[in-house]
Structure formats: C-alpha cells, structure tokens
XYZ file of C-alpha atoms in Angstrom:
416
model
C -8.460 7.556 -43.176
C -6.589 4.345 -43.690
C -3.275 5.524 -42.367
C -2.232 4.655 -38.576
C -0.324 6.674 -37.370
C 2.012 5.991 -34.051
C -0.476 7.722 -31.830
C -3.163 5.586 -32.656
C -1.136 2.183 -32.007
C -0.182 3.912 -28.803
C -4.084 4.787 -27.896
C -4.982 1.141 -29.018
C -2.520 -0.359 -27.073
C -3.524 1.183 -24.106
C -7.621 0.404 -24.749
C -8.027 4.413 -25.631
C -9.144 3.959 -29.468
C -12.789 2.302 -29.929
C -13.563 0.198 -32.554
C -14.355 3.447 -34.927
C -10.739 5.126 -34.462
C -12.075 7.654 -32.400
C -10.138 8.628 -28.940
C -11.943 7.686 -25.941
C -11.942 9.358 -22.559
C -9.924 6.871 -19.853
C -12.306 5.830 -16.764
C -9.603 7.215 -14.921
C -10.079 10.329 -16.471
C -13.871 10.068 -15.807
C -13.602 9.112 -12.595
C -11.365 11.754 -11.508
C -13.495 14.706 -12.611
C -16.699 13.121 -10.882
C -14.756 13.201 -7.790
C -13.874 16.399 -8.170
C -16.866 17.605 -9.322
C -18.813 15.668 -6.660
C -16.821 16.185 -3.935
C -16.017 12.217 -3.521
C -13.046 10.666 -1.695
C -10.293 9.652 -4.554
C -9.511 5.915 -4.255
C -9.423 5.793 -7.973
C -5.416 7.107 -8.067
C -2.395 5.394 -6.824
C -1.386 8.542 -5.299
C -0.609 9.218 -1.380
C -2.821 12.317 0.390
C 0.655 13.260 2.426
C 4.107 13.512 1.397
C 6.682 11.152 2.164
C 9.620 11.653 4.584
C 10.313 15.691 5.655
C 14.452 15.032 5.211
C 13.754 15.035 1.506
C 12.048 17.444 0.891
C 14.365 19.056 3.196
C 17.363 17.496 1.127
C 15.626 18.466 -2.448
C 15.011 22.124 -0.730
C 18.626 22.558 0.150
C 20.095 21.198 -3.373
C 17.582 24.262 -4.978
C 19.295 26.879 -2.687
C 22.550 25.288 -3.824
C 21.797 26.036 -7.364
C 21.384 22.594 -8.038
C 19.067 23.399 -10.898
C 20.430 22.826 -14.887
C 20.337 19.509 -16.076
C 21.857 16.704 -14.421
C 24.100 14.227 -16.479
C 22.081 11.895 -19.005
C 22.848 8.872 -16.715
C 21.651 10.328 -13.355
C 23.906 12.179 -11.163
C 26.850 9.906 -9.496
C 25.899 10.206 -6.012
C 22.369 8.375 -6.856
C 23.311 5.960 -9.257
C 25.875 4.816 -6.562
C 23.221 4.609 -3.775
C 20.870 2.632 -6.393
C 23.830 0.179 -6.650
C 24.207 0.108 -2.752
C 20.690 -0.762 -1.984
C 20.611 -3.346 -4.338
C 23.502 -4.991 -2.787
C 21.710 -4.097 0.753
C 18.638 -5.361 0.239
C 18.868 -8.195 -2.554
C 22.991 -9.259 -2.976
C 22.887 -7.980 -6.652
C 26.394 -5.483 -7.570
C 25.487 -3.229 -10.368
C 28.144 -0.907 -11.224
C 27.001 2.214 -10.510
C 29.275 3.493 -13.490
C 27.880 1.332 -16.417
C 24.860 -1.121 -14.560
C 22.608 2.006 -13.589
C 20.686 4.614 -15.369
C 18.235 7.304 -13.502
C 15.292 7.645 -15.567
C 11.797 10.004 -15.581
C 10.190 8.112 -13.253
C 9.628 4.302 -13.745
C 6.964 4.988 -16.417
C 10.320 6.457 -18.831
C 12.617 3.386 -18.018
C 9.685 0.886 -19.492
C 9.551 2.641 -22.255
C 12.834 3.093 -23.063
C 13.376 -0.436 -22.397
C 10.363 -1.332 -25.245
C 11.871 1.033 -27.740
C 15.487 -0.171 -27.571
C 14.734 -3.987 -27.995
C 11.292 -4.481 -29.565
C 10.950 -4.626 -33.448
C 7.648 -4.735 -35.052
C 6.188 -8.129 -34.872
C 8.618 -8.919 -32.251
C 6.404 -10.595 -29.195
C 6.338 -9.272 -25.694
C 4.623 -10.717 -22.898
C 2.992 -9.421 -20.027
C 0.106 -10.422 -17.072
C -3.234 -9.345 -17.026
C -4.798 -7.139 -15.768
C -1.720 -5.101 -17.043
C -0.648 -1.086 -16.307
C -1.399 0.796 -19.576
C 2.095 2.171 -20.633
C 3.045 -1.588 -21.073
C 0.552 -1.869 -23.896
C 0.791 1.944 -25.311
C 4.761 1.379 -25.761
C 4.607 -2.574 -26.857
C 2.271 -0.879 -29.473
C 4.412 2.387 -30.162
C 7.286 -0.476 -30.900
C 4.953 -2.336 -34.003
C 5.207 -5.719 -31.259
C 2.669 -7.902 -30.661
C 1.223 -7.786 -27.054
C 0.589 -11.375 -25.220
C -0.719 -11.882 -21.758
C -0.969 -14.440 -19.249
C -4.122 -13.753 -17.087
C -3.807 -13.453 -13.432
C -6.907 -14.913 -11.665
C -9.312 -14.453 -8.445
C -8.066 -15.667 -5.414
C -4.290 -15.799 -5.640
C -3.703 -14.001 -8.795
C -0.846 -16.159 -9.249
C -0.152 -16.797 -13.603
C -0.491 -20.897 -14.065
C 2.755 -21.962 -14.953
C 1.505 -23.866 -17.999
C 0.081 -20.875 -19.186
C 2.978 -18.937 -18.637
C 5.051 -21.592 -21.099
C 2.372 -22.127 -24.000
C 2.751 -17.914 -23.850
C 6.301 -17.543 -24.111
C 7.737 -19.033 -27.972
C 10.435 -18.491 -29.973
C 8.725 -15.448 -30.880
C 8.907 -13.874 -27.587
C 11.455 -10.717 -27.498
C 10.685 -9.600 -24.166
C 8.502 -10.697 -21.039
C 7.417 -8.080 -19.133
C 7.047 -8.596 -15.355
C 5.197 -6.398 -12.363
C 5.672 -7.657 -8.911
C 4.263 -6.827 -6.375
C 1.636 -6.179 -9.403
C -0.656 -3.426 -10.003
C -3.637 -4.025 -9.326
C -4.299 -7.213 -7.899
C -1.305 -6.757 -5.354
C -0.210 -10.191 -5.932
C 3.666 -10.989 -5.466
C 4.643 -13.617 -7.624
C 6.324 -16.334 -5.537
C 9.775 -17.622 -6.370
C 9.068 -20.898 -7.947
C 6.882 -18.426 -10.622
C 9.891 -16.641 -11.408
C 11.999 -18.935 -11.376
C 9.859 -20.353 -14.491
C 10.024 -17.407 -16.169
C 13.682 -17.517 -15.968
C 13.722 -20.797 -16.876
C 11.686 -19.679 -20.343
C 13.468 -16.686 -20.738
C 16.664 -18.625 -21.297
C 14.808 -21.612 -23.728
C 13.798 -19.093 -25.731
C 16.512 -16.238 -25.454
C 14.076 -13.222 -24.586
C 14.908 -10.722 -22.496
C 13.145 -9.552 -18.761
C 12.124 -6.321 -18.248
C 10.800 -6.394 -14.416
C 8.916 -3.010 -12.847
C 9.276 -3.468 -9.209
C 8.455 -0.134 -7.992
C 6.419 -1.317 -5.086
C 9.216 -3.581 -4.148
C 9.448 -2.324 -0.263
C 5.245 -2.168 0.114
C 4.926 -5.968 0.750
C 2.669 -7.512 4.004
C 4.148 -10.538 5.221
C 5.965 -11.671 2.124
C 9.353 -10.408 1.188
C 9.936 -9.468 -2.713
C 12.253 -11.442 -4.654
C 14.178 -9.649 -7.625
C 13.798 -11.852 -10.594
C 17.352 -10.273 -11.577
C 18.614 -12.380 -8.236
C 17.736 -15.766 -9.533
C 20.457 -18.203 -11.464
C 20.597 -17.075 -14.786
C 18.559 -14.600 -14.699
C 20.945 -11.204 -14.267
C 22.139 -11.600 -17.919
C 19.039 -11.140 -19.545
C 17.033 -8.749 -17.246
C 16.252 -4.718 -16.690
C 15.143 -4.018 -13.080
C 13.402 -1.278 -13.166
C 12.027 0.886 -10.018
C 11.587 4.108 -8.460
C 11.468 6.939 -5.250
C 7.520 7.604 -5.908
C 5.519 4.840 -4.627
C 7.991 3.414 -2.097
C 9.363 7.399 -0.200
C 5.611 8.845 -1.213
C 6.620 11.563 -3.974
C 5.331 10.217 -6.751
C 5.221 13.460 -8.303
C 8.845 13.623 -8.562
C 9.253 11.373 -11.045
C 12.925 9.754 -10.357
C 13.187 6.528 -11.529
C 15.765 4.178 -12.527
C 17.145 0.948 -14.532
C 20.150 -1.721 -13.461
C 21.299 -4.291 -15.133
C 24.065 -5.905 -17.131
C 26.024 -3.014 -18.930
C 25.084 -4.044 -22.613
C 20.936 -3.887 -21.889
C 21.469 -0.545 -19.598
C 23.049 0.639 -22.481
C 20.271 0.254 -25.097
C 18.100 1.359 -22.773
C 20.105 4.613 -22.207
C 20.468 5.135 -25.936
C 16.848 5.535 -26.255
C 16.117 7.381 -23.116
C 18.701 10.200 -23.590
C 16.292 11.210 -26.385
C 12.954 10.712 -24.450
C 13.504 13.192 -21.250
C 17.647 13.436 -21.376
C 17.397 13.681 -17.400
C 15.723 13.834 -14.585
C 14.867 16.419 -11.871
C 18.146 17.253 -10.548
C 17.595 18.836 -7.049
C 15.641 15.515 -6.505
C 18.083 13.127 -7.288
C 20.239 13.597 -4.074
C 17.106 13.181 -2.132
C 16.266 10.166 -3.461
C 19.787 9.667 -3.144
C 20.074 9.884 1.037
C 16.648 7.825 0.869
C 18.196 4.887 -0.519
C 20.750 4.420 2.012
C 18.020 4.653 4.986
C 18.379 0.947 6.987
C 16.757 -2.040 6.729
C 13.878 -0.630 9.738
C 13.063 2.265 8.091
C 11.718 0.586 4.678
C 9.770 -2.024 7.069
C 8.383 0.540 8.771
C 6.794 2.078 5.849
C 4.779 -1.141 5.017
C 3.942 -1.622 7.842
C 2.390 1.509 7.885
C 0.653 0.961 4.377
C -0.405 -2.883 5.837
C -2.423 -0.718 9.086
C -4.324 0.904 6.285
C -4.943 -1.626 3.523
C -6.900 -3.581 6.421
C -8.626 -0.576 7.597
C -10.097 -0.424 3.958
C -10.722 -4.127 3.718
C -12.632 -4.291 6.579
C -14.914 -0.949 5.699
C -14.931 -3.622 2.331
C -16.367 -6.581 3.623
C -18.504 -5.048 6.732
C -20.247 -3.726 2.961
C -20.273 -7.109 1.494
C -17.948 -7.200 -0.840
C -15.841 -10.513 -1.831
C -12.245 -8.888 -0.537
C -8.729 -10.167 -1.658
C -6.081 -8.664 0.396
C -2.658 -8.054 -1.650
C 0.517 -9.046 -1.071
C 1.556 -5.738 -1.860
C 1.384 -2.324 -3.725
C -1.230 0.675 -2.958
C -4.672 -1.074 -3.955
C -6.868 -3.807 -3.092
C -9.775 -5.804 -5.077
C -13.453 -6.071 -4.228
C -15.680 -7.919 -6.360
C -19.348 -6.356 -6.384
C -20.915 -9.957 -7.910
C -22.099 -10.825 -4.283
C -24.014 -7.592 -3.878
C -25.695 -8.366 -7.162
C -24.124 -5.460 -9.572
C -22.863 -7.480 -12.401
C -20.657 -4.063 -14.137
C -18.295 -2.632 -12.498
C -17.565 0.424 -15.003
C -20.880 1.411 -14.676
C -20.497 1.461 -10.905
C -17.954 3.354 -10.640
C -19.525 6.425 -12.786
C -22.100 6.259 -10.625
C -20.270 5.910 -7.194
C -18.361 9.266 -6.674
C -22.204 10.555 -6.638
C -24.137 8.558 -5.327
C -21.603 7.013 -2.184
C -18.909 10.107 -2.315
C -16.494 7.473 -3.399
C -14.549 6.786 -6.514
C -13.004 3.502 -7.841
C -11.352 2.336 -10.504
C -12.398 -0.872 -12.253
C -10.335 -3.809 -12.905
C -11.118 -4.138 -16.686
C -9.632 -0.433 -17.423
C -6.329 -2.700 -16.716
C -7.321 -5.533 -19.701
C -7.904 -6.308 -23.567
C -11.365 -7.708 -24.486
C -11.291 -10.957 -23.117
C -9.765 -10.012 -19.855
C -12.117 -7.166 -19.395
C -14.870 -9.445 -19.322
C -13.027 -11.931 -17.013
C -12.964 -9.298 -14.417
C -15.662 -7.217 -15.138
C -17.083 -7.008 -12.072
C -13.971 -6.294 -9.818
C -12.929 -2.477 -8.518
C -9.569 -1.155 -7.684
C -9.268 0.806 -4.327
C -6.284 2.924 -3.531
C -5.265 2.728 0.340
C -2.078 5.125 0.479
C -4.565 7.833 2.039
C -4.522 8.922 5.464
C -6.354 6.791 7.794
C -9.149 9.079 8.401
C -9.582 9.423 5.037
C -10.147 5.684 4.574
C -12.427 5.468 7.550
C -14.959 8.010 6.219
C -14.665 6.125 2.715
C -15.472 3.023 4.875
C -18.320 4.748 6.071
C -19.593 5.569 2.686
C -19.422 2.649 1.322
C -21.174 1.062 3.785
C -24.423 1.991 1.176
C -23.125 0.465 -1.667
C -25.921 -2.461 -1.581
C -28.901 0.217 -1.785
C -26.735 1.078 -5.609
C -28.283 -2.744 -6.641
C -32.042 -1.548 -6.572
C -31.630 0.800 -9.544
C -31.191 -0.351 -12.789
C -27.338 -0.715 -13.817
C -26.772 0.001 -17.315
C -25.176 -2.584 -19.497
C -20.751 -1.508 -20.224
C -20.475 0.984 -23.330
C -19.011 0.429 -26.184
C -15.420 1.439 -27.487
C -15.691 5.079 -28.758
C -18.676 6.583 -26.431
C -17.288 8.103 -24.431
C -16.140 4.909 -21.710
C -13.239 2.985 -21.917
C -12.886 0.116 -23.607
C-alpha cells in the first residue's frame, strides 16, 4: 500500500515502523515483559516503586468523597491553575496569569502534543536534542514537520553551541527543549539557553520547553528558559505533578505562557482529553504551594539513590556519568567489551535479574549508532531495591564471554 496514513508518520516518528512498514515491538515493551516474565528488577521505566507524599493521596481521597468526580473545566480547575502561577513566581520570578497564562493538561505527555499540533504545519521544522523522548518525534511527525536534532554527547551531554545555530534556520517553527533531559540527565547550563533564545528570536520560532524534572536536580539549580530576556514571548513551559510528587500515574500536567501561545495550545487540547482527573487536581494543587525545603528535600532524596546505583555501576565496571538531574543515569558497557547494548538488555532481565533500557531506543539512525553501546537505568526505586540490582549486576562482565548478537533490523521484532 502506497498510502501513509497518520499512524504510520506517528510510528515512524517515534522509530516504531521498520524499513518494510511493518509495526515493531518498542524495547521498552520487550523489556518490560522479560522482567516480568523473569522475575527481574525494573530499571527499564521511569516510574517510582512507592507513592509520593500521603497528604495527596489523602487530599485526592477527600475531593472523591466530596463528589469531586464529573469533569473539571477545560482549562484546569481555578484553585490549580492559580497554585501553578504561584510556584512559578516562588520558585523562578515568572507571573503567569492564572486566568489566561495557564492550562492543566493530561499529563505533560498531552501539553507537548498539543503544543506540536497548534503551531506546526507540514514541512514546518522543529528542533529537538538527541537522544530525544519518543512523543517529541511521534507528534512532530503526526504534524507533517520535519524533525532536526542536535546530538547531546558523552561526558557532559551539553549540545555545542555551533551546532545548535547551523540547526536552527529560517525554517525552524519550533525548538523543542528537555532540561533536566531524559535520559542523559544533563541540565543545560544558562549560557546554552541563553543561545537558544538568542536563535529563537533571529529566526522567530517558537520554544516549547518540558521541564518536568525541574525540582530533581543534584547540585545544580534549573533555570526556566521562559526566565531569560526575551525569551517569555515566544515560549510554552510545560511540566507536571508525576515525576517531581511521585504519581506519575495521575497524569496532571500543565502549560504557562504568554496568553496568545496558551491559547493555541488550549484550542487543540480541549479536543485531545478536554480535562484532566479532577479529584487530582486539588492535590496537585496543595503540592505546589509546599516551601522551598520540601522540594529540596525530595532531590535530595533521589541524589542518596542515584549514587547508590552508580556505585553498584562502576564497582561492575561500567564507564558511569552521573546526571545533573531526572530519574536515570548512563553506563556505557564498551569497557566491559559488549559492543550492543540492545542486545544486552534482552538478555539481561534473564541472565542478571535486571532490566535496562538502551540509549539508542531514544535516537534516529545516526544517533542510535552514536550511542549504541550506552544503557538507561532508572533510580526512583526504593533503596533496597537498588542495592540488590547492584548486587546483580555485579555479573554483568561474565555476559562478555558469550557471543552477543549483532542489533536487528527495523521490522523484526526490535526497535529500530
């Protein structure tokens, strides 16, 4: 069949479709049914083994008694949107208007998208850094735009700024930014953004910026793009309650921004989900307005555990680089003398009772071979959890004597 169809670009976009149209199974798809059918520990997922703070699920308990339950209005319900404008002036000195500057979305995932939708055109260009989450290239795709990147490299995974500015043309409708980024973990340091402002205004594109790990930074504080001169015209902040208050599976999310780009976005995402959980929202709601302590605390929580799991890392072998930020860290297998890590990690969850995630599942062709032989590990697990996986992995060497198959191709079954 000649016809594409939307799905398709969407499946392509994200590295699902091999090179005979067929849909592929995702490695993180793979992965997660070894583990489960192995009985490994799951450091493939970005997902926390406890839930976040009891007061909200207290809070989200007592707005279902209170029959808190129909939908909640398109834009999010007042008391959240107002406490999304308050920690933005608390933490950062930005003042949306909670009334026409912020929009509560399905999760962070929804607010991308809708941002995509509303402003890309086909053959419009968009921008983003690789290794890159999925739904940025499934939605750049689902718009008809052309996808750029801008790798991000071992040890800093910092973009160069020269390649940032032969990347971004008069062709460029949107740049795309992650920071603290999944998954290297790198935080992109000011004088970065502030050259991506710089090229956003030269060119007149517009900044969407996912900063959903924004409080899960070690010894670096997170700079809002949106807070740099110049820069709050043109950009869509986007973050959310999952990764930061652990509850990712309640999928609140939201947008600020100048009133004419919230807009679009809203436009588009009243017709994706209309809204949102609404006995979570005034959860997420008393969350926001913790103090400054209590969102320190929880990194430095997080920062106890990523180094717990780099040092189980290295004590292994492994070349380590410890992020900035986020849920996940980066080995690199090359010193133990494993050249793929795909094929590693189908053969991990059995043969160590660990699973991983590799780096090129995140990357097009040429970045997929750029990092081929990095792994993603998830920290956000309790810390017995990650000593035991420390343990395991401690026998990842003996996986070099055997024979380790060369990566599949697009459409057999592997990810591209």
């Amino acid at each position: 069949m000649s016809h594409i169809f939307p799905w398709q670009r969407v499946a392509s976009g994200a590295n699902l479709l091999g090179d005979d149209g067929r849909l592929a199974a995702t490695i993180f798809e793979e992965v997660t049914a070894l583990a489960a059918r192995t009985g490994a520990i799951n450091l493939g997922q970005g997902y926390p083994d406890d839930d976040g703070p009891a007061f909200m699920a207290e809070a989200a308990r007592r707005a279902i008694l209170e029959g808190r339950n129909q939908y909640a209005p398109g834009a999010g319900i007042p008391e959240l949107r107002e406490a999304v404008a308050g920690h933005q002036r608390l933490h950062y000195g930005l003042e949306p208007d909670p009334e026409t500057e912020v929009v509560v979305s399905t999760g962070a995932t929804e607010a991308i998208a809708a941002a995509v939708l509303a402003f890309v055109s086909p053959g419009d260009e968009v921008l983003t850094f690789e290794p890159f989450y999925d739904s940025y290239g499934a939605t750049i795709a689902l718009a008809g735009g052309v996808h750029r990147t801008v790798p991000l490299r071992a040890p800093d995974f910092q973009p160069d700024p020269d390649r940032v500015a032969a990347a971004v043309t008069d062709r460029t409708r949107m740049i795309i930014l992650n920071t603290p980024h999944n998954p290297t973990g790198a935080v992109f340091g000011p004088e970065v953004l502030a050259r991506i402002v710089e090229l956003a205004i030269r060119h007149d594109c517009i900044i969407v910026s996912d900063e959903v790990y924004e409080h899960l930074t070690f010894g670096v504080r997170h700079v809002p793009v949106a807070s740099l001169p110049g820069a709050w015209d043109r950009t869509l902040t986007i973050s959310s309650a999952g990764k930061t208050f652990s509850y990712t599976g309640w999928k609140i999310g939201w947008a600020s921004g100048p009133a004419p780009l919230v807009a679009a976005l809203r436009t588009v995402k009243q017709f994706l989900s209309y809204s949102s959980g609404p006995a979570f929202q005034p959860a997420v709601a008393e969350a926001l307005a913790l103090p400054l302590e209590s969102f320190a605390g929880l990194a430095r929580d997080l920062e106890t555990k990523r180094d717990l799991l780099a040092g189980g890392l290295e004590e292994a072998g492994l070349d380590v680089y410890r992020p900035a930020g986020t849920y996940f860290i980066l080995a690199d297998v090359a010193p133990l003398g494993l050249a793929d890590a795909a094929e590693l990690a189908r053969r991990m969850p059995a043969e160590l009772g660990v699973a991983a995630i590799p780096v090129s599942a995140f990357c097009h062709a040429d970045g997929a071979r750029a990092t081929r032989s990095l792994l993603r590990f998830a920290f956000c697990k309790r810390r017995d959890v990650l000593a035991e996986a420390s343990r395991r992995l401690a026998g990842i060497a003996r996986m070099a004597d055997g024979p380790v198959p060369g990566p599949r191709r697009p459409g057999d079954g592997g990810h591209p």
